[in-house]
Amino acid sequence: MAQGSLIEILQSGALTDGELAAIRDRASSATPGPWKFWLEGRNHEGGSDFIQTADEDVALRGATIADCDFIAAVRQDVPKLVAEIERLQRLVAFLGAGEGETARAVKQ
C-alpha cells in the first residue's frame, strides 16, 4: 500500500463541506423533534394517521405506513448521521496528519 492511499480511500466519495452544511441547515430548520408517526389502530384508536411534531401535526396522503415511519424517524436520524460524519471527518484529518505512521501501521 503506497503512502497516502489509505487517506485517499478514506476521503473518496466524501460529502463536500457545502453538502454537509446544507443537510445540517435543513435539519436544524425543521420543526424540533422528536417526531412520531401515529397510525390509527396501531398507536391510537379513532381519528386519522399523522406525524406528531413539537409544533403542528403533519397529515400525509398517499404515503405508505413504512413511508410515514421513515419520515418521522428522519427527524431524529439526520442530526445523528451528521454528527457521525463530522466525527469521521475529524478522524480522517487526524489520520492524515500522521499519514506516514498510519500507512506503516496498516502494512504491519
Coordinates of C-alpha atoms in Angstrom, one line a residue:
M1 CA 0.0 0.0 0.0
A2 CA 1.5 3.3 -1.1
Q3 CA 1.8 6.1 1.4
G4 CA -1.3 8.3 1.2
S5 CA -3.5 5.7 -0.4
L6 CA -5.3 5.0 3.0
I7 CA -6.2 8.6 3.3
E8 CA -7.3 8.8 -0.3
I9 CA -9.6 5.8 0.3
L10 CA -11.0 7.4 3.5
Q11 CA -11.7 10.6 1.6
S12 CA -13.1 9.1 -1.6
G13 CA -16.8 9.9 -2.1
A14 CA -16.9 12.2 0.9
L15 CA -19.6 14.8 1.1
T16 CA -18.4 18.3 0.4
D17 CA -18.4 20.8 3.2
G18 CA -21.3 22.6 1.3
E19 CA -23.4 19.4 1.0
L20 CA -22.9 18.6 4.7
A21 CA -23.8 22.2 5.7
A22 CA -26.9 22.1 3.5
I23 CA -28.1 18.9 5.2
R24 CA -27.3 20.3 8.7
D25 CA -29.2 23.5 7.8
R26 CA -32.3 21.6 6.6
A27 CA -32.3 19.5 9.8
S28 CA -31.9 22.5 12.1
S29 CA -34.6 24.5 10.2
A30 CA -37.2 21.7 10.5
T31 CA -39.6 21.6 13.4
P32 CA -37.9 20.3 16.5
G33 CA -38.1 16.7 17.4
P34 CA -38.8 14.1 18.3
W35 CA -41.4 13.3 15.7
K36 CA -43.6 10.2 16.0
F37 CA -45.9 8.6 13.5
W38 CA -49.3 7.7 15.0
L39 CA -51.1 5.1 13.0
E40 CA -54.8 4.6 13.8
G41 CA -55.2 1.1 15.1
R42 CA -51.5 0.7 15.9
N43 CA -50.7 3.6 18.1
H44 CA -54.2 5.0 18.9
E45 CA -57.9 4.3 18.3
G46 CA -60.1 6.6 16.4
G47 CA -59.1 9.6 14.3
S48 CA -56.6 9.7 11.4
D49 CA -52.9 8.8 10.9
F50 CA -50.5 11.7 11.5
I51 CA -46.9 12.6 12.4
Q52 CA -46.7 14.3 15.7
T53 CA -44.1 17.1 16.0
A54 CA -43.3 19.7 18.7
D55 CA -45.5 22.1 16.7
E56 CA -48.2 21.2 14.3
D57 CA -49.1 17.7 13.5
V58 CA -48.4 16.6 9.9
A59 CA -51.0 14.6 7.9
L60 CA -49.8 12.7 4.9
R61 CA -51.9 11.5 2.0
G62 CA -50.9 8.6 -0.2
A63 CA -47.9 7.6 1.9
T64 CA -47.4 4.0 2.9
I65 CA -47.1 3.1 6.6
A66 CA -43.4 2.5 6.0
D67 CA -43.0 5.9 4.4
C68 CA -44.6 7.6 7.4
D69 CA -42.4 5.7 9.9
F70 CA -39.4 6.7 7.8
I71 CA -40.3 10.4 7.6
A72 CA -40.9 10.6 11.3
A73 CA -37.6 8.8 12.1
V74 CA -35.6 11.0 9.8
R75 CA -36.0 14.0 12.2
Q76 CA -34.1 12.1 14.8
D77 CA -31.7 10.2 12.5
V78 CA -30.3 13.0 10.3
P79 CA -28.7 15.0 13.2
K80 CA -27.1 11.8 14.5
L81 CA -25.8 11.0 11.0
V82 CA -24.4 14.5 10.5
A83 CA -22.6 14.2 13.9
E84 CA -21.2 10.8 12.9
I85 CA -20.0 12.2 9.5
E86 CA -18.3 15.1 11.3
R87 CA -16.7 12.7 13.8
L88 CA -15.4 10.6 10.9
Q89 CA -14.1 13.7 9.1
R90 CA -12.1 14.6 12.2
L91 CA -10.7 11.0 12.3
V92 CA -9.7 11.2 8.6
A93 CA -8.0 14.6 9.3
F94 CA -6.2 13.1 12.3
L95 CA -5.1 10.1 10.3
G96 CA -3.9 12.5 7.5
A97 CA -1.8 14.4 10.0
G98 CA 0.1 11.2 10.8
E99 CA -0.3 9.7 7.4
G100 CA 3.2 8.1 7.3
E101 CA 2.8 6.5 10.7
T102 CA -0.7 5.3 9.7
A103 CA 0.5 3.7 6.5
R104 CA 3.3 1.9 8.3
A105 CA 0.8 0.6 10.9
V106 CA -1.5 -0.7 8.3
K107 CA 1.3 -2.5 6.5
Q108 CA 2.2 -4.4 9.7

